[in-house]
Structures are given as structure tokens and as C-alpha cells.
Coordinates of C-alpha atoms in Angstrom, one line a residue:
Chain A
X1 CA 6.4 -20.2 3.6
X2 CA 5.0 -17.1 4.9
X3 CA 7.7 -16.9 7.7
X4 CA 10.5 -17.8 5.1
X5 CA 9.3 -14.5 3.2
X6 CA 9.6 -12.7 5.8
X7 CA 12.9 -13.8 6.5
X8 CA 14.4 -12.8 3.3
X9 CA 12.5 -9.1 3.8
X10 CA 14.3 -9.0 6.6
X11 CA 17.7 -9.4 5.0
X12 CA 16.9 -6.9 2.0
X13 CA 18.7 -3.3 2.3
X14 CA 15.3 -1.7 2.2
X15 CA 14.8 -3.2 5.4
X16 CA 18.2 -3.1 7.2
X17 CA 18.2 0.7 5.8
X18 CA 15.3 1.9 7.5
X19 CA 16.5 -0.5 10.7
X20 CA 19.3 1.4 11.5
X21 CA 18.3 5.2 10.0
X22 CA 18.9 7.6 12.3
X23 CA 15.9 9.4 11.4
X24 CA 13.3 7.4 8.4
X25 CA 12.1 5.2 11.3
X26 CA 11.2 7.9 13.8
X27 CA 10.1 10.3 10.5
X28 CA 8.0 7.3 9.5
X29 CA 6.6 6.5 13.1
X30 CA 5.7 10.2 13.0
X31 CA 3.9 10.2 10.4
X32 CA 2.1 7.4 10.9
X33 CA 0.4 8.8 14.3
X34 CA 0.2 11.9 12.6
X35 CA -2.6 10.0 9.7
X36 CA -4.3 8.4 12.4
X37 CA -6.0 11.7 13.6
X38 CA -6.7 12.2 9.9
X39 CA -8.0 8.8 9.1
X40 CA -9.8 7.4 12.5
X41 CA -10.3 11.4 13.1
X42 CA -12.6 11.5 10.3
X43 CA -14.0 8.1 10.5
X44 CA -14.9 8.5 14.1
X45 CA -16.8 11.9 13.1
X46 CA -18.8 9.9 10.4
X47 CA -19.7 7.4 12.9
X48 CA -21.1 9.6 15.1
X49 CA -23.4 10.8 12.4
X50 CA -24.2 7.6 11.5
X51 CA -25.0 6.7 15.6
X52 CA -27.1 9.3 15.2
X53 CA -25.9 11.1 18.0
X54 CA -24.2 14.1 16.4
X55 CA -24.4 16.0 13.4
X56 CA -27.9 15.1 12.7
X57 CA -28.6 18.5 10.7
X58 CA -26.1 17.4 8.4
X59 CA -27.5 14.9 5.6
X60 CA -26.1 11.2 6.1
X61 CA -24.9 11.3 2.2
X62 CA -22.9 14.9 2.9
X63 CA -21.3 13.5 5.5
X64 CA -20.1 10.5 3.2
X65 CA -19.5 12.1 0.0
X66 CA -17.6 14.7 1.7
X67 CA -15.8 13.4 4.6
X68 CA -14.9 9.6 3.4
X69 CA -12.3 11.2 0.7
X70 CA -10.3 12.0 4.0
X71 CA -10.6 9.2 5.6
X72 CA -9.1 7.3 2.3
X73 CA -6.6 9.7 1.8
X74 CA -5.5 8.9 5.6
X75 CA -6.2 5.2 4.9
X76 CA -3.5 5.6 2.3
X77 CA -1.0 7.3 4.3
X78 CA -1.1 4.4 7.0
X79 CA -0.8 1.7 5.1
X80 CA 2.6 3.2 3.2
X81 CA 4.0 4.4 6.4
X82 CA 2.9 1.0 8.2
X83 CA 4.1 -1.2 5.5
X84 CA 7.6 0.7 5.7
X85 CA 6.9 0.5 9.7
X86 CA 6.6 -3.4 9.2
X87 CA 9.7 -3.5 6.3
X88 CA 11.7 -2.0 8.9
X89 CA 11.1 -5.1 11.5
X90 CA 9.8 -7.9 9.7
X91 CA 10.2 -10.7 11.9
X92 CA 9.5 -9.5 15.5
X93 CA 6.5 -7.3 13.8
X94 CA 5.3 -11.0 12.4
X95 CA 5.6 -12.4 15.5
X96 CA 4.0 -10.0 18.1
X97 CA 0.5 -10.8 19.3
X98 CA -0.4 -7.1 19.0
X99 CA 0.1 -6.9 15.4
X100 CA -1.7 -10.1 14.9
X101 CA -4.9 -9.0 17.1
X102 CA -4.4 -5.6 15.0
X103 CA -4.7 -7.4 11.7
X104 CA -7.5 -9.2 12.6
X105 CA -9.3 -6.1 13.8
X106 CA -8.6 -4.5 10.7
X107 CA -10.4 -7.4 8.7
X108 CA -13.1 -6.9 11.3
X109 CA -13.6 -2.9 10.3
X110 CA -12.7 -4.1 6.8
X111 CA -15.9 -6.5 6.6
X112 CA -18.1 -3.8 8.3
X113 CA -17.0 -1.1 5.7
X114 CA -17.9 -4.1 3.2
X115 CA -21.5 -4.9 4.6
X116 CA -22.1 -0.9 5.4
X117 CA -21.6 0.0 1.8
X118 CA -23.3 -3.1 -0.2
X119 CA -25.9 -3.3 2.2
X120 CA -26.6 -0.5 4.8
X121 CA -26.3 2.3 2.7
X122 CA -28.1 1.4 0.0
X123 CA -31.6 2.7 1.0
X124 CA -29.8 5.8 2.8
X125 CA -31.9 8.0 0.8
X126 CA -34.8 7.5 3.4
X127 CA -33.1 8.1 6.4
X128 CA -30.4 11.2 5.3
X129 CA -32.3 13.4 8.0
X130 CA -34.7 11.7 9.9
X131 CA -33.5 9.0 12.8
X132 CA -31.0 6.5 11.5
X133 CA -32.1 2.4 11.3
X134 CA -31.0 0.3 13.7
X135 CA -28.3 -1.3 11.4
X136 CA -26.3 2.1 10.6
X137 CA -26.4 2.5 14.7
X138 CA -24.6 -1.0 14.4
X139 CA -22.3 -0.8 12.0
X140 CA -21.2 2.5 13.5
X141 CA -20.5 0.5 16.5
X142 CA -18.7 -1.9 15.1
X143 CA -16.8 0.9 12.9
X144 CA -15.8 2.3 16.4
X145 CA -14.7 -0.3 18.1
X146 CA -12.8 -2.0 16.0
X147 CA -10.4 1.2 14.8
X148 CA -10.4 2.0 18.6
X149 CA -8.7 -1.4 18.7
X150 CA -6.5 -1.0 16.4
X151 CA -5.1 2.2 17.8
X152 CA -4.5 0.3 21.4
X153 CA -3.4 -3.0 19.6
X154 CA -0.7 -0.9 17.2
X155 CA 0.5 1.4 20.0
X156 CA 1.1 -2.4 22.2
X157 CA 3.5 -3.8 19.3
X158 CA 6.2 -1.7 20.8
X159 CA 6.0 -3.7 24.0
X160 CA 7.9 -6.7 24.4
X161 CA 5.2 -8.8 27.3
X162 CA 5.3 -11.8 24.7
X163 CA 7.7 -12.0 22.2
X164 CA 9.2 -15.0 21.2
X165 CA 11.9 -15.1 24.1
X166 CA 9.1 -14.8 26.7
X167 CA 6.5 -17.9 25.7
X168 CA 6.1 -20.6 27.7
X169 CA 2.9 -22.0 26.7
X170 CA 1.9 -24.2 23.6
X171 CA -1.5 -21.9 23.6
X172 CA 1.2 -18.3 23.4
X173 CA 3.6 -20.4 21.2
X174 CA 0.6 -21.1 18.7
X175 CA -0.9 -17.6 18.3
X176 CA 2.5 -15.7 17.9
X177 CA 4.3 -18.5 15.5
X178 CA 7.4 -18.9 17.9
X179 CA 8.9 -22.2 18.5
X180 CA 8.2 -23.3 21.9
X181 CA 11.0 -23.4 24.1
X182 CA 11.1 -26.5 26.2
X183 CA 12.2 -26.0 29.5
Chain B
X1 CA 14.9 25.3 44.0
X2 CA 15.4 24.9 40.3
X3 CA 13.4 23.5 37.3
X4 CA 15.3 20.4 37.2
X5 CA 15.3 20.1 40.9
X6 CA 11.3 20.2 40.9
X7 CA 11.4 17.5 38.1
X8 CA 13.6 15.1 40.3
X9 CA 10.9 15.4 43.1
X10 CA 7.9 15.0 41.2
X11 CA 9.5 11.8 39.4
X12 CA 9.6 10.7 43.2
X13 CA 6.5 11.3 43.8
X14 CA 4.3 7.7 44.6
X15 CA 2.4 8.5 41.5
X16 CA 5.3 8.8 39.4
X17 CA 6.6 6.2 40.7
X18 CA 3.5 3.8 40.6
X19 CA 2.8 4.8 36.8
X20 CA 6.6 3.9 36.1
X21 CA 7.2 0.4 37.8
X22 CA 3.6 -0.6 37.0
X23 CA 3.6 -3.0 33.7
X24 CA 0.0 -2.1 32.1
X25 CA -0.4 1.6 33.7
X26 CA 2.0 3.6 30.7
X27 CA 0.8 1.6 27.9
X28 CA -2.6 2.2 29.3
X29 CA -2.6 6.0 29.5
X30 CA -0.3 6.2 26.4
X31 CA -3.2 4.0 24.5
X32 CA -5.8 6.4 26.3
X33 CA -3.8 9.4 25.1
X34 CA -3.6 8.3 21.4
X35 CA -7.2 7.4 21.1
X36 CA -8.1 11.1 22.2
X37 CA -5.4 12.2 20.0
X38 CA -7.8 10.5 16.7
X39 CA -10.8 12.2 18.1
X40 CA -9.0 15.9 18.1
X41 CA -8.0 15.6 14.9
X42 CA -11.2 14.5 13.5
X43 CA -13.0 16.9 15.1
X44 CA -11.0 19.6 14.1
X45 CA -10.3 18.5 10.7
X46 CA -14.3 17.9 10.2
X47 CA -14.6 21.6 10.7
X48 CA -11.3 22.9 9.3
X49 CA -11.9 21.3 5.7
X50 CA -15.2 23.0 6.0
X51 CA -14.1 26.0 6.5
X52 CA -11.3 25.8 3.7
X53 CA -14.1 24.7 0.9
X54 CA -12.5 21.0 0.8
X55 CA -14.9 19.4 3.5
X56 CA -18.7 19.6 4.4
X57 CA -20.5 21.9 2.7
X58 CA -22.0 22.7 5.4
X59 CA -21.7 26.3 7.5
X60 CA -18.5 25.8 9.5
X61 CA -21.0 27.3 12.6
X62 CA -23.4 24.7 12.9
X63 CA -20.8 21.7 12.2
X64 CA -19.0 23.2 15.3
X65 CA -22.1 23.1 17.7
X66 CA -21.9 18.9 17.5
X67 CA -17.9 19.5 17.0
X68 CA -17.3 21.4 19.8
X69 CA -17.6 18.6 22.1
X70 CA -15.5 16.4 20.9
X71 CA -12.5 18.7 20.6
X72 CA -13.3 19.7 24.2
X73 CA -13.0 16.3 25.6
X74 CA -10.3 15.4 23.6
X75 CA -8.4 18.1 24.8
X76 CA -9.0 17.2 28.5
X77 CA -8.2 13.6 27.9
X78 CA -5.0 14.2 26.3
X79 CA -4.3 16.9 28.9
X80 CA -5.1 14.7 31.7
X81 CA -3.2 11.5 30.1
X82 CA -0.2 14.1 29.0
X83 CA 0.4 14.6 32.5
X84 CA 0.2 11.5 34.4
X85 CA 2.9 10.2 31.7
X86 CA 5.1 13.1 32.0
X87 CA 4.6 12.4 36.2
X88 CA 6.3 9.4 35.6
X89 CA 9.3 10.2 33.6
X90 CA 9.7 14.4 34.1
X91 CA 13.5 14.0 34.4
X92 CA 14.0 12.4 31.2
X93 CA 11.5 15.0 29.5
X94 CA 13.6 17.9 31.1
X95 CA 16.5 16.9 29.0
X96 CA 14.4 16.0 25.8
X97 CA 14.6 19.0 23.5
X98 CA 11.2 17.4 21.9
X99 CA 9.5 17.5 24.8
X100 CA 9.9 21.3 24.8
X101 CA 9.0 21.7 21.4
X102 CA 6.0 19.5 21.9
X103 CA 5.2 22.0 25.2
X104 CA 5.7 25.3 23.1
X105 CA 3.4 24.0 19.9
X106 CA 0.7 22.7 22.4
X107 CA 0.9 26.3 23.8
X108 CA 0.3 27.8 20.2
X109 CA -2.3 24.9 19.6
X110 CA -4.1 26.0 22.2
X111 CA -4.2 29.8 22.2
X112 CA -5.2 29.7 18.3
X113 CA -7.7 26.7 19.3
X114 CA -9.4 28.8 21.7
X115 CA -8.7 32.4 21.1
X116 CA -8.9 32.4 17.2
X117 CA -10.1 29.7 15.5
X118 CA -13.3 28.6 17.5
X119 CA -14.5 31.9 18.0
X120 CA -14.0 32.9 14.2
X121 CA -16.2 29.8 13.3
X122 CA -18.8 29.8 16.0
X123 CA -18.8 33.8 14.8
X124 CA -19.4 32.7 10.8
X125 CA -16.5 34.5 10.0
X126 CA -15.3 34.1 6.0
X127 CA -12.8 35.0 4.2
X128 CA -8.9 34.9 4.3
X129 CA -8.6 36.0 7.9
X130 CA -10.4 32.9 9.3
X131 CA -8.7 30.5 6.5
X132 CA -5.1 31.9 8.1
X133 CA -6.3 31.2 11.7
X134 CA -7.3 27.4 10.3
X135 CA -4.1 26.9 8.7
X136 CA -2.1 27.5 11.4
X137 CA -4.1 25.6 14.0
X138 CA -3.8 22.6 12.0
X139 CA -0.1 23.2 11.8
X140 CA 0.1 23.3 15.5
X141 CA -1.5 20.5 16.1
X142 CA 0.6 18.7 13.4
X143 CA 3.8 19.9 15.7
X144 CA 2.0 19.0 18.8
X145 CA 1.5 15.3 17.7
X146 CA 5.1 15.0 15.8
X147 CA 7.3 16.5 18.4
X148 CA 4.7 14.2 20.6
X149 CA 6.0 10.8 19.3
X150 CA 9.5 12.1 18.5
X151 CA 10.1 12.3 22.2
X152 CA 10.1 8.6 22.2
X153 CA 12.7 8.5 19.6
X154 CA 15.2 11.3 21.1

């Protein structure tokens, strides 16, 4: 169902349009690296607080209330740019391995981000200038990681190592969606 | 022997010519080359919006002192991981009017990086002056990156 969706993205002019633009796709491309250094910028500079390794004069809570607007603000910016991104090549996108692996890393960070602020943060008020918990060091990790990941896996989609014309195994043919060709 | 001439030998060069033909090596140092790219930009920005009263209300001096590092290493990275990818493709960046757009803002980046901005902060300089200087190092920046992925698109 999903795939027929996809399908009939593909054949709107929204998508053809920004297909075959001389310039939205590389604007939009652009822009889209150009939000990373705001949004993984800034979250990487919270983490490091919350690792506990930098930025320790600065109160835990500053460095949230003040820096996390950014970080949403360049959230916002990469999903627009990355939907339009995606609009412009549905099917391959939908396809690729990278983008999958990048979408499940995003869930990962998006889960973290979930536990961090129900749970982790809560009692913040206790550690905003002395040695951070064990749990903030983890999250922080995870935090890392993950959007490191998603940088690698996102800049990968451009590749072509396994789209659908290059699978040969039932395993590669069931994580990317293609049909396996036989033979 | 001319500019172009110089960029025909060094895209003979082994290492050009290992970084091109290998599969995983370009992705590799491209991916390498974004991921410093995020940690410039935050740790400028973190210090920037703090200086421009939008950020950490924090003096804009002492958020540098765990900054500084960050923007240092990023800078390196990038600089290192810039030039092993233009190694392997120089002749095609010669002709790229992007690339020299990308070379002239990373010059500008650089000198008001260096010369203005982090000695204005480290300084505790306020006011207008030091605003300007932030501004316009952000801008660069901006251009660096831009013109950066628009060579791919040229």
C-alpha cells in the first residue's frame, strides 16, 4: 500500500517539478546541509554538556532552555527541505538502504529525546552544576551517535552500491523492498 | 607550468588516483567531512547566538574557552578531508566556478574566524563592532557550506 503511495507521489507535478528543476533540487540540497550544522551543530554542543565534558560552568537547564530552540528551529528546516528532498525521488529514496537505516536511526535519537525529557531531565535541578548522572552521560551518547549516523547514512543515499538493479540476495531484496531478480 | 597543468598532475598523483577508483574511500572522507562540518557550525553558532543576545546567556568569553576546541578541530578535519577529495578530482574543480567561490568564502571564513571574531570574544568585546564581525562570519560560513554542496550540482 505504502509502495503504491509512493508511486502516485512520484507521478504528481510537485514531484516531477522539482525532478527536473534546474536549480530547487540543488537549492533544496543546499539548504538542507546548510540546517545540519544548525540542528546537529547545536545538538552536538548540548551533548557535550550533558557528557559532561564541556561547558560545565554553564548550568545544564541554560544550555537547554537556550540552545534546544535552535536545534528545533533546525529540526524544522530538515524535515521541509528533506520531505521535498524525498518528493523529488520518491521511489529510489523508498528503496535505498541508506535512507531506511537513516530512518531507523532517527527513531532511535527520536526515543532517546523521548526517555531524556520524560525521564532524565526531570530531577536536573540537582545536577545543573555539579557532575552529571550516569544516565545524561548515556543518553548523550546515544544522542551522538545516532545523529552522527544519520549524517553518514543521508550523505550514502546518493550512492547507488544497492539499489534495486544491483540485488541479488533474498536477505538485500528484503530490506530494500525490491523484487528479487532471479537469475 | 600552469594552474591547470598542476591540477592534471596532482589528479595523477597515486593518491588521487587511489581515493578516486576506490568504492568506500570518497564517501568515506565526504561522510568524514560533513560530520566536522555539524560540529563547526555548532560550535560557532553556540557562541555567535551568544554573542547576538539570542543564545546562552552566558559571557560569550567563557563559552569560547570549551568552544574553542571544537571549532579548531573541525576546522582541521574539514581542511584535511577538503583536500584529499579535491586530490582526487582537481581537474574537474578547476573548471567548477563553485569550487572557486567555495575557495574565496573559506578564505574570508577564515581570516574573520581567526583574525576578528575569536579574538573579539576571547577579548569580551560588546557592542556593534563585535555583532558586525559575528554576522559576517556566520555568512561565510553559510557560503563556505553552500558553494560546498553546489559543486556537486554544477
Amino acid at each position: 500500500m505504502l509502495e503504491g503511495l509512493i508511486t502516485k507521489l512520484a507521478d504528481t507535478p510537485w514531484s516531477i517539478g522539482l525532478h527536473e528543476s534546474l536549480y530547487m533540487y540543488a537549492i533544496t540540497e543546499s539548504a538542507h546541509v546548510m540546517s545540519i550544522m544548525l540542528f546537529v551543530g547545536t545538538i552536538a554542543m548540548v551533548d557535550l554538556r550533558l557528557l559532561g565534558i564541556s561547558y560545565t560552568k554553564i548550568p545544564v537547564s541554560q544550555m537547554l532552555s537556550k540552545m534546544l530552540p535552535w536545534t528545533v528551529a533546525g529540526f524544522v528546516l530538515l524535515v521541509i527541505t528533506g520531505a521535498m528532498l524525498f518528493l523529488a525521488i520518491p521511489i529510489r529514496t523508498y528503496h535505498s538502504l541508506w535512507f531506511r537505516l537513516k530512518c531507523l536511526m532517527i527513531l532511535i535519537a527520536a526515543v532517546n529525546i523521548a526517555i531524556f525529557t520524560f525521564k532524565v531531565e526531570r530531577d536536573k535541578a540537582a545536577w545543573d552544576l555539579g557532575p552529571v548522572p550516569r544516565k545524561s552521560k548515556i543518553c548523550a551518547v546515544i544522542s551522538l551517535g545516532a545523529w552522527g549516523c544519520v549524517i553518514v547514512f543521508g550523505r550514502l543515499i546518493a550512492y547507488n552500491w544497492f539499489d534495486c538493479d544491483s540485488i541479488t540476495s533474498a536477505t538485500m531484496a528484503g530490506l530494500t523492498g525490491c523484487p528479487l531478480d532471479p537469475g | 607550468m600552469t594552474l591547470y597543468h598542476t591540477a592534471q598532475n596532482i589528479e595523477a598523483s597515486a593518491l588521487g588516483q587511489a581515493i578516486r577508483e576506490s568504492t568506500w574511500l570518497f564517501p568515506a572522507i565526504e561522510s568524514t567531512h560533513l560530520l566536522a562540518l555539524a560540529l563547526l557550525g555548532g560550535s560557532v553558532l553556540i557562541i555567535s547566538l551568544a554573542v547576538l543576545g539570542i543564545g546562552l546567556q552566558t559571557p560569550p568569553a567563557e563559552i569560547y574557552k570549551s568552544a574553542h576546541r571544537y571549532m579548531n578541530g573541525a576546522v582541521i578535519v574539514l581542511l584535511i578531508t577538503g583536500i584529499l577529495l579535491g586530490i582526487s578530482e582537481p581537474v574537474k574543480l578547476y573548471g567548477r566556478q563553485a569550487f572557486w567561490v567555495k575557495m574565496i568564502s573559506l578564505v574570508i571564513a577564515l581570516l574573520a574566524t581567526y583574525l576578528a571574531f575569536n579574538p573579539l570574544v576571547k577579548r569580551g568585546a560588546s557592542g556593534i563592532g563585535i555583532r558586525g564581525v559575528t554576522a559576517l562570519t556566520l555568512a561565510a560560513w553559510l557560503m563556505v557550506a553552500m558553494a560546498g554542496r553546489w559543486i556537486g550540482f554544477s
